[in-house]
Coordinates of C-alpha atoms in Angstrom, one line a residue:
X1 CA 301.4 270.9 0.0
X2 CA 305.2 270.7 0.0
X3 CA 307.1 268.2 -1.9
X4 CA 310.2 265.8 -0.3
X5 CA 312.9 265.8 -2.8
X6 CA 316.8 264.6 -2.9
X7 CA 319.6 267.3 -3.0
X8 CA 321.4 268.1 -6.0
X9 CA 324.4 266.5 -4.7
X10 CA 322.8 263.1 -4.3
X11 CA 320.4 263.4 -7.2
X12 CA 322.9 261.1 -9.2
X13 CA 322.5 257.8 -6.7
X14 CA 320.1 255.3 -8.1
X15 CA 319.7 253.2 -4.8
X16 CA 318.9 254.0 -1.2
X17 CA 322.4 254.2 0.6
X18 CA 322.9 255.0 3.9
X19 CA 325.9 256.8 4.9
X20 CA 327.8 254.9 7.5
X21 CA 328.2 258.4 9.6
X22 CA 324.4 258.5 10.1
X23 CA 324.5 255.3 11.4
X24 CA 327.2 255.7 13.9
X25 CA 326.6 259.3 14.7
X26 CA 323.0 260.4 14.4
X27 CA 320.7 257.4 14.5
X28 CA 322.2 256.3 18.2
X29 CA 320.8 259.6 20.0
X30 CA 317.7 260.3 17.4
X31 CA 314.1 259.3 18.5
X32 CA 313.0 255.7 17.0
X33 CA 310.2 257.0 14.9
X34 CA 312.1 260.2 13.7
X35 CA 314.7 257.6 12.2
X36 CA 311.9 255.5 10.3
X37 CA 310.5 259.0 8.8
X38 CA 313.9 260.0 8.0
X39 CA 314.8 256.7 6.1
X40 CA 311.3 256.4 4.6
X41 CA 311.3 259.9 3.4
X42 CA 314.8 259.3 1.7
X43 CA 313.5 256.4 -0.2
X44 CA 310.1 257.6 -1.3
X45 CA 312.2 260.9 -2.6
X46 CA 314.2 258.5 -4.7
X47 CA 311.3 256.5 -6.2
X48 CA 308.1 258.9 -6.3
X49 CA 308.5 262.7 -7.5
X50 CA 305.0 263.5 -6.0
X51 CA 306.3 262.4 -2.5
X52 CA 305.4 264.8 0.3
X53 CA 304.7 264.6 4.2
X54 CA 301.4 263.4 4.0
X55 CA 303.1 260.2 1.7
X56 CA 305.3 259.7 4.5
X57 CA 302.6 259.6 7.2
X58 CA 300.4 257.4 5.3
X59 CA 303.4 254.8 4.7
X60 CA 304.2 254.7 8.4
X61 CA 300.6 255.1 9.6
X62 CA 301.3 258.1 11.8
X63 CA 300.1 261.4 11.8
X64 CA 301.5 264.7 9.7
X65 CA 302.5 266.5 13.0
X66 CA 304.6 263.7 13.7
X67 CA 306.3 263.6 10.5
X68 CA 306.8 267.6 10.3
X69 CA 308.3 267.2 14.2
X70 CA 310.7 264.7 12.9
X71 CA 312.1 266.7 9.7
X72 CA 312.5 269.9 11.9
X73 CA 314.4 267.5 14.2
X74 CA 316.8 266.5 11.0
X75 CA 317.0 270.2 10.2
X76 CA 318.2 271.0 13.3
X77 CA 320.9 268.0 12.9
X78 CA 321.9 269.5 9.4
X79 CA 320.7 266.5 7.4
X80 CA 317.8 268.1 5.6
X81 CA 316.6 271.8 4.7
X82 CA 313.3 272.8 4.9
X83 CA 311.9 275.6 2.7
X84 CA 308.7 277.4 2.8
X85 CA 307.5 275.2 5.8
X86 CA 306.8 272.3 3.8
X87 CA 309.4 271.2 1.2
X88 CA 312.0 269.1 2.6
X89 CA 315.5 268.4 0.7
X90 CA 317.9 265.8 1.8
X91 CA 321.5 266.9 2.2
X92 CA 324.8 265.1 2.5
X93 CA 325.4 263.5 5.8
X94 CA 328.5 265.2 7.2
X95 CA 330.3 264.2 10.3
X96 CA 329.1 266.1 13.8
X97 CA 332.9 267.2 14.1
X98 CA 332.6 269.2 11.1
X99 CA 329.0 271.0 11.6
X100 CA 329.3 271.9 15.4
X101 CA 327.0 274.7 16.3
X102 CA 328.3 277.8 18.1
X103 CA 326.8 278.2 21.6
X104 CA 327.2 280.8 24.1
X105 CA 330.1 279.7 26.6
X106 CA 328.8 282.0 29.2
X107 CA 325.4 280.3 29.2
X108 CA 326.5 277.1 29.5
X109 CA 329.7 277.7 31.9
X110 CA 327.9 276.5 34.9
X111 CA 326.3 273.3 33.1
X112 CA 330.2 272.7 31.9
X113 CA 331.4 273.2 35.5
X114 CA 328.8 270.6 36.9
X115 CA 329.3 268.2 34.2
X116 CA 333.0 267.9 35.0
X117 CA 331.8 267.4 38.8
X118 CA 329.5 264.4 37.5
X119 CA 332.3 262.8 35.3
X120 CA 335.6 264.1 36.9
X121 CA 337.7 261.4 34.9
X122 CA 335.9 261.8 31.5
X123 CA 337.4 263.7 28.7
X124 CA 334.5 265.3 27.6
X125 CA 335.0 266.2 23.5
X126 CA 333.2 269.0 21.9
X127 CA 330.9 266.8 19.9
X128 CA 329.1 265.7 23.6
X129 CA 328.9 269.2 24.8
X130 CA 327.3 269.9 21.4
X131 CA 324.8 267.2 21.8
X132 CA 323.8 268.3 25.3
X133 CA 323.3 272.2 24.3
X134 CA 321.3 271.0 21.3
X135 CA 318.7 268.8 23.2
X136 CA 318.3 271.7 25.7
X137 CA 317.8 274.2 23.3
X138 CA 315.6 272.2 20.8
X139 CA 313.4 271.1 23.9
X140 CA 313.6 274.0 26.1
X141 CA 315.0 271.6 28.8
X142 CA 316.3 273.9 32.0
X143 CA 320.1 273.5 32.9
X144 CA 319.2 271.9 36.2
X145 CA 316.9 269.7 34.8
X146 CA 319.6 268.3 32.3
X147 CA 322.0 267.8 34.9
X148 CA 319.6 266.1 37.0
X149 CA 318.7 263.6 33.9
X150 CA 322.6 263.0 33.6
X151 CA 323.1 262.3 37.1
X152 CA 320.1 259.7 36.8
X153 CA 321.5 258.1 33.7
X154 CA 324.8 257.8 35.6
X155 CA 323.3 256.4 38.7
X156 CA 321.7 253.6 36.3
X157 CA 324.6 252.8 34.0
X158 CA 327.8 254.1 35.7
X159 CA 330.4 256.2 34.7
X160 CA 330.8 254.9 31.3
X161 CA 327.7 255.9 30.0
X162 CA 327.6 257.1 26.7
X163 CA 326.1 260.4 25.7
X164 CA 323.7 259.2 22.9
X165 CA 321.9 257.0 25.8
X166 CA 321.7 260.4 27.9
X167 CA 320.5 262.7 25.3
X168 CA 317.7 260.0 24.3
X169 CA 316.6 259.8 27.9
X170 CA 316.4 263.7 27.9
X171 CA 314.1 263.7 25.0
X172 CA 311.8 261.1 26.1
X173 CA 311.7 263.1 29.4
X174 CA 310.9 266.1 27.1
X175 CA 308.3 264.6 24.7
X176 CA 306.4 263.9 28.1
X177 CA 306.6 267.3 29.4
X178 CA 309.4 267.1 31.9
X179 CA 311.7 270.1 31.3
X180 CA 311.8 271.8 34.4
X181 CA 313.9 270.6 37.5
X182 CA 311.0 270.1 39.8
X183 CA 309.1 268.0 37.2
X184 CA 312.1 266.1 36.3
X185 CA 312.8 265.4 39.9
X186 CA 309.4 264.3 40.5
X187 CA 309.4 261.9 37.5
X188 CA 312.5 260.5 38.6
X189 CA 311.2 260.0 42.4
X190 CA 308.1 258.2 40.4
X191 CA 310.4 256.1 38.5
X192 CA 312.7 255.1 41.4
X193 CA 309.6 253.6 43.3
X194 CA 309.4 250.9 40.4
X195 CA 313.0 249.5 41.3
X196 CA 311.7 246.7 43.5
X197 CA 308.8 245.7 41.5
X198 CA 310.7 245.8 38.5
X199 CA 313.3 243.5 39.9
X200 CA 310.6 240.9 39.6
X201 CA 310.2 241.7 36.2
X202 CA 313.7 241.5 35.1
X203 CA 314.0 238.0 36.9
X204 CA 311.3 237.0 34.8
X205 CA 312.8 238.0 31.6
X206 CA 316.4 236.9 32.5
X207 CA 317.5 240.5 32.6
X208 CA 320.1 241.7 34.7
X209 CA 320.3 245.4 34.5
X210 CA 317.4 247.5 34.8
X211 CA 317.5 251.0 32.9
X212 CA 315.5 254.1 32.4
X213 CA 313.6 252.4 29.5
X214 CA 312.5 249.4 31.8
X215 CA 311.3 252.2 34.1
X216 CA 309.4 254.3 31.6
X217 CA 307.7 250.8 30.3
X218 CA 306.5 249.8 33.6
X219 CA 305.0 253.3 34.5
X220 CA 303.2 253.0 31.0
X221 CA 302.1 249.5 31.9
X222 CA 300.8 250.3 35.6
X223 CA 299.7 253.8 35.1
X224 CA 298.3 254.4 31.6
X225 CA 297.3 250.6 31.0
X226 CA 296.2 249.9 34.6
X227 CA 298.0 246.6 34.8
X228 CA 298.8 245.6 38.4
X229 CA 302.4 244.3 39.1
X230 CA 301.5 240.7 39.6
X231 CA 299.7 240.6 36.0
X232 CA 303.1 242.3 34.6
X233 CA 305.1 239.5 36.3
X234 CA 302.9 236.6 35.1
X235 CA 303.0 237.8 31.5
X236 CA 306.6 238.2 31.6
X237 CA 307.1 234.7 32.7
X238 CA 305.6 233.5 29.5
X239 CA 308.1 235.7 27.5
X240 CA 310.5 232.9 26.1
X241 CA 312.2 235.3 23.9
X242 CA 312.2 238.7 22.6
X243 CA 312.8 240.4 26.4
X244 CA 311.2 243.8 27.3
X245 CA 310.1 244.6 23.8
X246 CA 308.2 241.6 23.3
X247 CA 306.5 242.0 27.0
X248 CA 305.5 245.5 25.7
X249 CA 304.0 244.3 22.8
X250 CA 301.9 241.6 24.7
X251 CA 301.1 244.2 27.2
X252 CA 300.0 246.6 24.7
X253 CA 298.1 244.0 22.7
X254 CA 295.8 242.9 26.0
X255 CA 295.3 246.6 26.8
X256 CA 293.8 247.1 23.3
X257 CA 291.9 243.8 23.4
X258 CA 290.3 245.4 26.7
X259 CA 291.8 242.5 28.8
X260 CA 292.6 244.0 32.3
X261 CA 292.9 241.4 34.6
X262 CA 295.1 238.3 34.6
X263 CA 292.1 236.0 34.5
X264 CA 291.0 237.6 31.3
X265 CA 294.4 237.3 30.1
X266 CA 294.8 233.6 30.7
X267 CA 291.3 232.8 29.3
X268 CA 292.1 234.9 26.1
X269 CA 295.3 232.7 25.8
X270 CA 293.7 229.4 26.5
X271 CA 291.1 229.8 23.9
X272 CA 293.7 231.3 21.3
X273 CA 294.0 227.9 19.6
X274 CA 290.1 227.6 19.3
X275 CA 290.1 231.3 18.0
X276 CA 292.9 230.4 15.2
X277 CA 290.4 227.5 13.7
X278 CA 287.4 229.7 14.2
X279 CA 289.2 232.6 12.1
X280 CA 290.2 230.0 9.4
X281 CA 286.6 228.8 9.0
X282 CA 285.3 232.0 8.7
X283 CA 288.0 233.3 6.0
X284 CA 287.1 230.0 4.2
X285 CA 283.7 230.6 4.2
X286 CA 283.6 234.1 3.2
X287 CA 286.1 233.5 0.7
X288 CA 289.4 235.4 1.9
X289 CA 292.9 234.3 2.9
X290 CA 295.4 235.6 5.5
X291 CA 298.6 233.7 6.1
X292 CA 299.1 235.4 9.4
X293 CA 296.1 235.3 11.7
X294 CA 297.2 237.3 14.6
X295 CA 295.9 240.7 13.4
X296 CA 292.7 239.0 12.1
X297 CA 292.1 237.4 15.6
X298 CA 292.9 240.8 17.6
X299 CA 290.9 242.9 15.3
X300 CA 287.9 240.8 14.4
X301 CA 287.4 237.2 15.9
X302 CA 288.4 238.3 19.6
X303 CA 285.8 241.4 19.3
X304 CA 283.0 239.2 18.1
X305 CA 283.4 236.6 20.9
X306 CA 283.7 239.4 23.3
X307 CA 280.4 241.0 21.9
X308 CA 278.8 237.7 23.1
X309 CA 278.8 235.9 19.6
X310 CA 279.5 232.0 19.6
X311 CA 281.3 230.2 17.1
X312 CA 278.3 228.4 15.7
X313 CA 276.6 232.0 15.3
X314 CA 279.9 233.4 13.7
X315 CA 279.7 230.6 11.0
X316 CA 276.2 231.0 10.4
X317 CA 276.6 234.8 9.6
X318 CA 279.6 234.2 7.6
X319 CA 277.4 232.2 5.3
X320 CA 274.8 234.6 5.3
X321 CA 277.4 237.6 4.4
X322 CA 278.8 235.2 1.5
X323 CA 275.4 234.5 0.0
X324 CA 274.7 238.4 0.1
X325 CA 277.9 239.4 -1.4
X326 CA 279.3 240.6 1.7
X327 CA 282.5 239.0 1.3
X328 CA 284.9 240.9 3.4
X329 CA 285.6 240.6 7.1
X330 CA 284.8 244.2 7.5
X331 CA 281.6 244.0 5.9
X332 CA 280.8 240.7 8.1
X333 CA 282.0 243.1 11.2
X334 CA 279.3 245.6 10.1
X335 CA 276.8 243.1 10.0
X336 CA 277.8 241.8 13.4
X337 CA 277.3 245.3 14.8
X338 CA 273.8 245.7 13.6
X339 CA 272.9 242.2 14.8
X340 CA 274.5 243.4 18.1
X341 CA 273.0 246.8 18.3
X342 CA 269.5 245.0 17.7
X343 CA 270.4 242.6 21.0
X344 CA 270.6 239.8 18.5
X345 CA 274.0 237.6 19.5
X346 CA 272.7 234.1 19.8
X347 CA 271.8 231.9 17.0
X348 CA 268.2 231.7 18.1
X349 CA 267.8 235.5 18.5
X350 CA 269.4 236.0 15.0
X351 CA 267.1 233.5 13.4
X352 CA 264.1 234.9 15.0
X353 CA 265.4 238.3 13.8
X354 CA 265.7 236.9 10.2
X355 CA 262.4 235.2 10.2
X356 CA 260.6 238.4 11.5
X357 CA 262.0 240.3 8.7
X358 CA 261.2 237.9 6.1
X359 CA 257.6 237.8 7.6
X360 CA 257.5 241.5 7.2
X361 CA 258.5 241.3 3.6
X362 CA 255.6 239.1 2.8
X363 CA 253.4 241.7 4.2
X364 CA 254.8 244.2 2.4
X365 CA 254.6 242.2 -1.0
X366 CA 251.1 241.7 0.2
X367 CA 250.3 245.3 0.6
X368 CA 251.7 246.0 -2.6
X369 CA 249.8 243.7 -4.5
X370 CA 246.8 245.4 -3.0
X371 CA 248.2 248.5 -4.6
X372 CA 248.9 247.4 -7.8
X373 CA 252.8 247.5 -7.1
X374 CA 254.7 244.7 -9.3
X375 CA 257.9 245.2 -8.1
X376 CA 260.1 243.6 -5.2
X377 CA 260.7 245.1 -1.9
X378 CA 263.6 247.5 -1.5
X379 CA 265.3 249.1 2.0
X380 CA 263.0 252.2 1.4
X381 CA 260.1 250.4 1.4
X382 CA 260.9 248.4 4.8
X383 CA 261.4 252.0 6.3
X384 CA 258.0 252.9 5.1
X385 CA 256.4 249.7 6.3
X386 CA 258.2 250.1 9.9
X387 CA 256.8 253.7 10.0
X388 CA 253.3 252.8 9.1
X389 CA 253.4 249.7 11.9
X390 CA 255.4 250.9 14.3
X391 CA 255.6 254.5 14.5
X392 CA 252.0 255.6 13.4
X393 CA 250.4 252.5 14.6
X394 CA 248.5 251.8 11.8
X395 CA 246.4 248.1 11.8
X396 CA 247.2 246.0 8.8
X397 CA 243.6 246.1 7.6
X398 CA 243.8 249.8 7.7
X399 CA 247.1 249.7 5.5
X400 CA 245.7 247.3 3.0
X401 CA 242.4 249.7 2.4
X402 CA 244.4 252.5 1.9
X403 CA 246.7 250.2 -0.6
X404 CA 243.3 249.5 -2.3
X405 CA 242.6 253.4 -2.9
X406 CA 246.0 254.2 -3.8
X407 CA 245.8 251.8 -6.6
X408 CA 244.1 254.3 -8.6
X409 CA 247.1 256.7 -8.3
X410 CA 249.5 257.3 -11.1
X411 CA 252.2 256.6 -8.2
X412 CA 250.8 254.3 -5.8
X413 CA 253.4 254.1 -3.1
X414 CA 253.9 258.0 -2.6
X415 CA 250.0 258.3 -2.8
X416 CA 249.8 255.5 0.1
X417 CA 252.1 257.5 2.1
X418 CA 250.3 260.3 1.9
X419 CA 247.0 258.4 3.0
X420 CA 248.1 257.1 5.6
X421 CA 250.0 260.2 6.9
X422 CA 246.6 262.1 6.8
X423 CA 244.7 259.3 8.6
X424 CA 247.6 259.2 11.4
X425 CA 247.4 263.1 11.6
X426 CA 243.7 262.6 12.3
X427 CA 243.8 260.1 14.7
X428 CA 242.3 257.2 12.5
X429 CA 243.1 253.7 13.6
X430 CA 240.3 251.5 12.5
X431 CA 239.1 250.5 8.7
X432 CA 235.5 251.6 9.8
X433 CA 237.0 255.3 10.6
X434 CA 239.0 255.2 7.6
X435 CA 236.1 254.7 5.2
X436 CA 234.3 257.5 6.7
X437 CA 237.0 259.9 6.5
X438 CA 237.3 258.9 2.9
X439 CA 240.4 260.7 0.9
X440 CA 241.4 263.0 -1.7
X441 CA 241.3 261.4 -4.9
X442 CA 244.7 261.0 -6.6
X443 CA 244.7 263.7 -9.3
X444 CA 242.9 266.0 -7.3
X445 CA 246.2 267.9 -5.9
X446 CA 248.0 270.0 -8.5
X447 CA 251.6 270.8 -8.2
X448 CA 251.0 274.5 -8.2
X449 CA 248.9 274.1 -5.2
X450 CA 251.3 272.2 -3.3
X451 CA 253.7 274.9 -4.1
X452 CA 251.1 277.7 -2.9
X453 CA 250.9 276.0 0.7
X454 CA 254.6 276.2 1.1
X455 CA 255.0 279.7 -0.3
X456 CA 252.3 281.2 1.5
X457 CA 253.6 280.2 4.8
X458 CA 255.2 282.9 7.0
X459 CA 259.0 282.6 7.7
X460 CA 258.2 282.6 11.5
X461 CA 255.9 279.5 10.8
X462 CA 258.2 277.6 9.0
X463 CA 261.1 278.0 11.4
X464 CA 258.8 276.9 14.2
X465 CA 257.8 274.0 12.2
X466 CA 261.5 272.7 11.6
X467 CA 262.4 273.5 15.1
X468 CA 259.6 271.0 16.3
X469 CA 261.0 268.5 13.5
X470 CA 264.1 268.4 15.1
X471 CA 262.8 268.1 18.5
X472 CA 260.7 264.8 17.6
X473 CA 264.1 263.3 15.9

């Protein structure tokens, strides 16, 4: 794994200093996540000598592939150098006017001519040309597709549109796979269909101008998330401040909570205050504290309620978890998932399950007393008991009789297992039949005999046996 380090010319800096040129010339046209990765990598390189791409990915909760792509992008911009495909070195920020890449004039002659047709009154500087060429070559965007994107942006924003906006839109199209003229035209046609629907959303948010980002987000809400237009407008009307980003965050949260209809969303919001109180109670019972409860509600409380648990049951389970040392929300979540898997979601069904489990433990203790086993019941013992009673259908009196026989053995529990397994194999289900069948004395089977039984078996027979065993599982 390569490292991330500061270039020699930056090594004497003790603080994280952001060059103004980066803010004014590079940041506006860069993908948002790439800016986060650039700044986080720069900060970590200053304070952590072992920093690498994995470190940055963990800090930003993203994958290493995204981090790698971001640094390749910044290398194209001349702000970092990547050696050996992994080691990233930060370089001084240089004004774009001093590092314009050279592109084939012949290759982009037709593009330049069409660009002047689109902006006849605009003085297009070399830096702007360079940005268009760079994004086309970086993302393999066809010239006709790029011109279509530029025309689309001009239609949305007018003659005074800035090239960083155009470049950002082009990157968004490319990120979704729209790099040919046909695909870009098709996507723009699709986005244009949302104009009338978006007017209602914009009105609800107090937004006067609809741009590409609005259309892109509306496509995500309706096509990817599956919300209908009426639901989007209704949620938008509840947004007091924060505009489109706040609306996007709300709808994304509802989607993650599996709330698809307006009725489900309204029910969730109506019960939100109750969920806050419930989250506080559960946290207090378990012994944890979180100042911000939104994440807790969305991750745990809402999910538990959606599974069918009511507030009183959740509080009771929280008390159970606290008493048994399960003092985190994740541990309680695992416990609730186990109850849910067994169909126990109400207070009554959980109480019945706990009662049945306690009853089983008492029966296991009785069996152990007959076998002369003084220790407490373990999880493995419960698994044995479940196998004897549910899988092998052994009656209690047969198991107790086997326990009396196993009492003579040096290790009663393994011997008890062997007796019951032998009887199960012979189809014995009554105490009378068990008494008639008898059993091998505990000390009769020697280790050498057991070894011989296995080694004398042919490879084909063993293969068949294990195949059958896997089928049964």
